[in-house]
PDB file of C-alpha atoms in Angstrom:
ATOM      1  CA  UNK A   1    -129.039 -50.031-195.500  1.00 78.00           C
ATOM      2  CA  UNK A   2    -126.848 -51.753-198.250  1.00 82.00           C
ATOM      3  CA  UNK A   3    -129.961 -51.652-200.506  1.00 84.00           C
ATOM      4  CA  UNK A   4    -129.888 -47.841-200.330  1.00 92.00           C
ATOM      5  CA  UNK A   5    -127.542 -45.876-202.896  1.00 91.00           C
ATOM      6  CA  UNK A   6    -129.135 -42.702-202.183  1.00 96.00           C
ATOM      7  CA  UNK A   7    -129.111 -40.481-198.963  1.00 96.00           C
ATOM      8  CA  UNK A   8    -129.385 -36.647-197.590  1.00 98.00           C
ATOM      9  CA  UNK A   9    -128.380 -35.040-194.410  1.00 98.00           C
ATOM     10  CA  UNK A  10    -131.288 -33.831-192.137  1.00 98.00           C
ATOM     11  CA  UNK A  11    -131.102 -30.828-190.249  1.00 96.00           C
ATOM     12  CA  UNK A  12    -132.783 -31.159-186.968  1.00 97.00           C
ATOM     13  CA  UNK A  13    -134.067 -27.818-186.226  1.00 96.00           C
ATOM     14  CA  UNK A  14    -134.973 -26.460-182.679  1.00 95.00           C
ATOM     15  CA  UNK A  15    -138.297 -25.629-183.992  1.00 96.00           C
ATOM     16  CA  UNK A  16    -138.918 -29.329-184.743  1.00 97.00           C
ATOM     17  CA  UNK A  17    -138.585 -30.118-180.925  1.00 96.00           C
ATOM     18  CA  UNK A  18    -141.619 -30.590-179.154  1.00 95.00           C
ATOM     19  CA  UNK A  19    -142.713 -30.516-175.274  1.00 94.00           C
ATOM     20  CA  UNK A  20    -141.572 -33.860-175.160  1.00 94.00           C
ATOM     21  CA  UNK A  21    -137.951 -32.913-175.938  1.00 95.00           C
ATOM     22  CA  UNK A  22    -137.831 -34.794-179.086  1.00 96.00           C
ATOM     23  CA  UNK A  23    -138.773 -34.166-182.710  1.00 98.00           C
ATOM     24  CA  UNK A  24    -142.671 -34.021-183.058  1.00 97.00           C
ATOM     25  CA  UNK A  25    -144.266 -36.753-184.796  1.00 95.00           C
ATOM     26  CA  UNK A  26    -145.396 -34.521-187.785  1.00 96.00           C
ATOM     27  CA  UNK A  27    -142.251 -33.347-188.620  1.00 98.00           C
ATOM     28  CA  UNK A  28    -140.839 -36.850-189.711  1.00 98.00           C
ATOM     29  CA  UNK A  29    -143.061 -36.316-192.635  1.00 97.00           C
ATOM     30  CA  UNK A  30    -141.290 -32.939-193.699  1.00 97.00           C
ATOM     31  CA  UNK A  31    -137.894 -35.125-193.260  1.00 98.00           C
ATOM     32  CA  UNK A  32    -139.064 -37.929-195.664  1.00 98.00           C
ATOM     33  CA  UNK A  33    -140.700 -35.206-198.029  1.00 97.00           C
ATOM     34  CA  UNK A  34    -137.211 -33.275-198.076  1.00 97.00           C
ATOM     35  CA  UNK A  35    -135.528 -36.783-198.925  1.00 98.00           C
ATOM     36  CA  UNK A  36    -138.082 -37.704-201.652  1.00 97.00           C
ATOM     37  CA  UNK A  37    -137.761 -34.229-203.324  1.00 96.00           C
ATOM     38  CA  UNK A  38    -133.954 -34.639-203.438  1.00 97.00           C
ATOM     39  CA  UNK A  39    -134.157 -38.164-204.578  1.00 97.00           C
ATOM     40  CA  UNK A  40    -136.107 -37.276-207.599  1.00 96.00           C
ATOM     41  CA  UNK A  41    -134.306 -34.088-208.533  1.00 95.00           C
ATOM     42  CA  UNK A  42    -130.598 -35.080-207.844  1.00 96.00           C
ATOM     43  CA  UNK A  43    -130.768 -38.769-208.413  1.00 95.00           C
ATOM     44  CA  UNK A  44    -133.568 -39.143-211.125  1.00 94.00           C
ATOM     45  CA  UNK A  45    -133.177 -35.592-212.693  1.00 93.00           C
ATOM     46  CA  UNK A  46    -136.893 -35.212-212.493  1.00 94.00           C
ATOM     47  CA  UNK A  47    -138.186 -31.886-213.843  1.00 88.00           C
ATOM     48  CA  UNK A  48    -141.569 -31.942-211.790  1.00 86.00           C
ATOM     49  CA  UNK A  49    -142.667 -28.675-213.820  1.00 86.00           C
ATOM     50  CA  UNK A  50    -143.093 -30.895-216.665  1.00 86.00           C
ATOM     51  CA  UNK A  51    -144.216 -33.968-215.202  1.00 93.00           C
ATOM     52  CA  UNK A  52    -145.279 -33.810-211.547  1.00 95.00           C
ATOM     53  CA  UNK A  53    -145.178 -36.433-208.801  1.00 97.00           C
ATOM     54  CA  UNK A  54    -147.865 -36.766-206.043  1.00 97.00           C
ATOM     55  CA  UNK A  55    -148.214 -38.994-202.909  1.00 97.00           C
ATOM     56  CA  UNK A  56    -150.793 -41.324-203.333  1.00 97.00           C
ATOM     57  CA  UNK A  57    -150.275 -43.415-199.976  1.00 98.00           C
ATOM     58  CA  UNK A  58    -147.720 -43.129-197.112  1.00 98.00           C
ATOM     59  CA  UNK A  59    -147.105 -45.463-194.267  1.00 98.00           C
ATOM     60  CA  UNK A  60    -144.740 -44.381-191.447  1.00 98.00           C
ATOM     61  CA  UNK A  61    -143.268 -46.473-188.669  1.00 98.00           C
ATOM     62  CA  UNK A  62    -141.875 -44.535-185.583  1.00 98.00           C
ATOM     63  CA  UNK A  63    -139.082 -46.551-184.304  1.00 98.00           C
ATOM     64  CA  UNK A  64    -137.135 -44.093-181.948  1.00 98.00           C
ATOM     65  CA  UNK A  65    -137.336 -40.489-181.220  1.00 98.00           C
ATOM     66  CA  UNK A  66    -135.170 -38.172-182.669  1.00 98.00           C
ATOM     67  CA  UNK A  67    -133.306 -35.772-180.121  1.00 97.00           C
ATOM     68  CA  UNK A  68    -131.805 -32.165-181.252  1.00 94.00           C
ATOM     69  CA  UNK A  69    -128.498 -33.410-180.916  1.00 95.00           C
ATOM     70  CA  UNK A  70    -128.922 -36.513-183.153  1.00 96.00           C
ATOM     71  CA  UNK A  71    -127.250 -36.620-186.627  1.00 97.00           C
ATOM     72  CA  UNK A  72    -129.661 -38.052-188.908  1.00 98.00           C
ATOM     73  CA  UNK A  73    -129.641 -38.877-192.520  1.00 98.00           C
ATOM     74  CA  UNK A  74    -132.490 -39.895-194.900  1.00 98.00           C
ATOM     75  CA  UNK A  75    -131.915 -42.923-197.137  1.00 97.00           C
ATOM     76  CA  UNK A  76    -134.343 -43.414-200.277  1.00 97.00           C
ATOM     77  CA  UNK A  77    -134.653 -46.339-202.603  1.00 96.00           C
ATOM     78  CA  UNK A  78    -137.248 -47.333-205.110  1.00 97.00           C
ATOM     79  CA  UNK A  79    -138.908 -50.923-204.303  1.00 96.00           C
ATOM     80  CA  UNK A  80    -141.332 -50.933-207.446  1.00 97.00           C
ATOM     81  CA  UNK A  81    -142.225 -49.271-210.707  1.00 97.00           C
ATOM     82  CA  UNK A  82    -145.526 -49.448-212.274  1.00 97.00           C
ATOM     83  CA  UNK A  83    -146.723 -47.626-215.262  1.00 98.00           C
ATOM     84  CA  UNK A  84    -147.631 -44.370-213.849  1.00 98.00           C
ATOM     85  CA  UNK A  85    -146.901 -45.032-209.899  1.00 98.00           C
ATOM     86  CA  UNK A  86    -143.809 -46.259-208.087  1.00 98.00           C
ATOM     87  CA  UNK A  87    -142.799 -47.197-204.340  1.00 98.00           C
ATOM     88  CA  UNK A  88    -140.225 -45.551-202.447  1.00 97.00           C
ATOM     89  CA  UNK A  89    -138.564 -46.928-199.367  1.00 97.00           C
ATOM     90  CA  UNK A  90    -137.412 -44.407-197.030  1.00 98.00           C
ATOM     91  CA  UNK A  91    -135.482 -44.609-193.786  1.00 98.00           C
ATOM     92  CA  UNK A  92    -134.309 -41.937-190.914  1.00 98.00           C
ATOM     93  CA  UNK A  93    -131.304 -43.283-189.335  1.00 98.00           C
ATOM     94  CA  UNK A  94    -128.146 -41.785-187.497  1.00 97.00           C
ATOM     95  CA  UNK A  95    -125.357 -40.934-189.882  1.00 95.00           C
ATOM     96  CA  UNK A  96    -123.225 -43.901-188.656  1.00 94.00           C
ATOM     97  CA  UNK A  97    -126.427 -46.171-189.415  1.00 94.00           C
ATOM     98  CA  UNK A  98    -126.329 -47.532-185.916  1.00 96.00           C
ATOM     99  CA  UNK A  99    -129.759 -46.332-184.816  1.00 97.00           C
ATOM    100  CA  UNK A 100    -132.973 -46.346-187.066  1.00 98.00           C
ATOM    101  CA  UNK A 101    -135.359 -43.654-185.957  1.00 98.00           C
ATOM    102  CA  UNK A 102    -138.294 -44.350-188.738  1.00 98.00           C
ATOM    103  CA  UNK A 103    -139.177 -46.230-191.700  1.00 98.00           C
ATOM    104  CA  UNK A 104    -141.479 -45.125-194.606  1.00 97.00           C
ATOM    105  CA  UNK A 105    -143.122 -46.373-197.552  1.00 98.00           C
ATOM    106  CA  UNK A 106    -144.429 -44.181-199.998  1.00 98.00           C
ATOM    107  CA  UNK A 107    -146.497 -44.594-203.279  1.00 98.00           C
ATOM    108  CA  UNK A 108    -145.771 -41.821-205.636  1.00 98.00           C
ATOM    109  CA  UNK A 109    -148.040 -41.250-208.943  1.00 98.00           C
ATOM    110  CA  UNK A 110    -146.572 -39.261-211.833  1.00 97.00           C
ATOM    111  CA  UNK A 111    -149.138 -36.445-213.176  1.00 97.00           C
ATOM    112  CA  UNK A 112    -149.708 -34.138-215.829  1.00 96.00           C
ATOM    113  CA  UNK A 113    -148.796 -30.603-214.806  1.00 93.00           C
ATOM    114  CA  UNK A 114    -151.643 -29.477-216.892  1.00 93.00           C
ATOM    115  CA  UNK A 115    -154.752 -31.517-215.585  1.00 94.00           C
ATOM    116  CA  UNK A 116    -152.976 -33.459-212.661  1.00 94.00           C
ATOM    117  CA  UNK A 117    -154.182 -36.773-213.920  1.00 96.00           C
ATOM    118  CA  UNK A 118    -151.748 -39.490-213.740  1.00 97.00           C
ATOM    119  CA  UNK A 119    -149.521 -40.236-216.766  1.00 97.00           C
ATOM    120  CA  UNK A 120    -147.027 -42.934-217.600  1.00 97.00           C
ATOM    121  CA  UNK A 121    -143.512 -42.548-215.948  1.00 97.00           C
ATOM    122  CA  UNK A 122    -141.141 -41.003-218.776  1.00 96.00           C
ATOM    123  CA  UNK A 123    -138.885 -43.290-220.181  1.00 95.00           C
ATOM    124  CA  UNK A 124    -135.685 -41.500-218.635  1.00 95.00           C
ATOM    125  CA  UNK A 125    -137.032 -41.587-215.253  1.00 95.00           C
ATOM    126  CA  UNK A 126    -138.186 -44.999-215.451  1.00 96.00           C
ATOM    127  CA  UNK A 127    -134.581 -46.353-216.167  1.00 95.00           C
ATOM    128  CA  UNK A 128    -133.171 -44.422-213.198  1.00 95.00           C
ATOM    129  CA  UNK A 129    -135.714 -45.707-211.138  1.00 96.00           C
ATOM    130  CA  UNK A 130    -135.383 -49.500-212.231  1.00 95.00           C
ATOM    131  CA  UNK A 131    -131.887 -49.392-211.788  1.00 93.00           C
ATOM    132  CA  UNK A 132    -132.287 -48.492-208.130  1.00 91.00           C
ATOM    133  CA  UNK A 133    -134.782 -51.445-207.493  1.00 90.00           C
ATOM    134  CA  UNK A 134    -134.419 -53.410-204.689  1.00 76.00           C
ATOM    135  CA  UNK A 135    -136.793 -55.845-202.465  1.00 66.00           C
ATOM    136  CA  UNK A 136    -138.389 -54.188-199.665  1.00 59.00           C
ATOM    137  CA  UNK A 137    -137.466 -55.172-196.404  1.00 51.00           C
TER     138      UNK A 137
END
């Protein structure tokens, strides 16, 4: 977890819980999506109404179930910056980092909001992403 400079708390809602009494597997994607959006907005100061970002690929590894009373944080870090795409590594873990619930790798693409075609990552965002780079685990 030492590679991650950014994290957000995740609120586990009662409606996230399924019949097995843990967070439904599909909800994990929502948690990771929320963390990515906050990362781009808070850390990168990315205005998605000018140059958007879309998910090109996502890989999710479930490690341990999340229960209603778990205190969860999502960590986000950049592992690669290309011309128009970049990779984010994400982890859902307990607040004290003693338990990892899931790991995620997402390939994002910057796109024009006019035609949704790939465009180069804006220089100001590239600089922030590159400053956050670490090697994926």
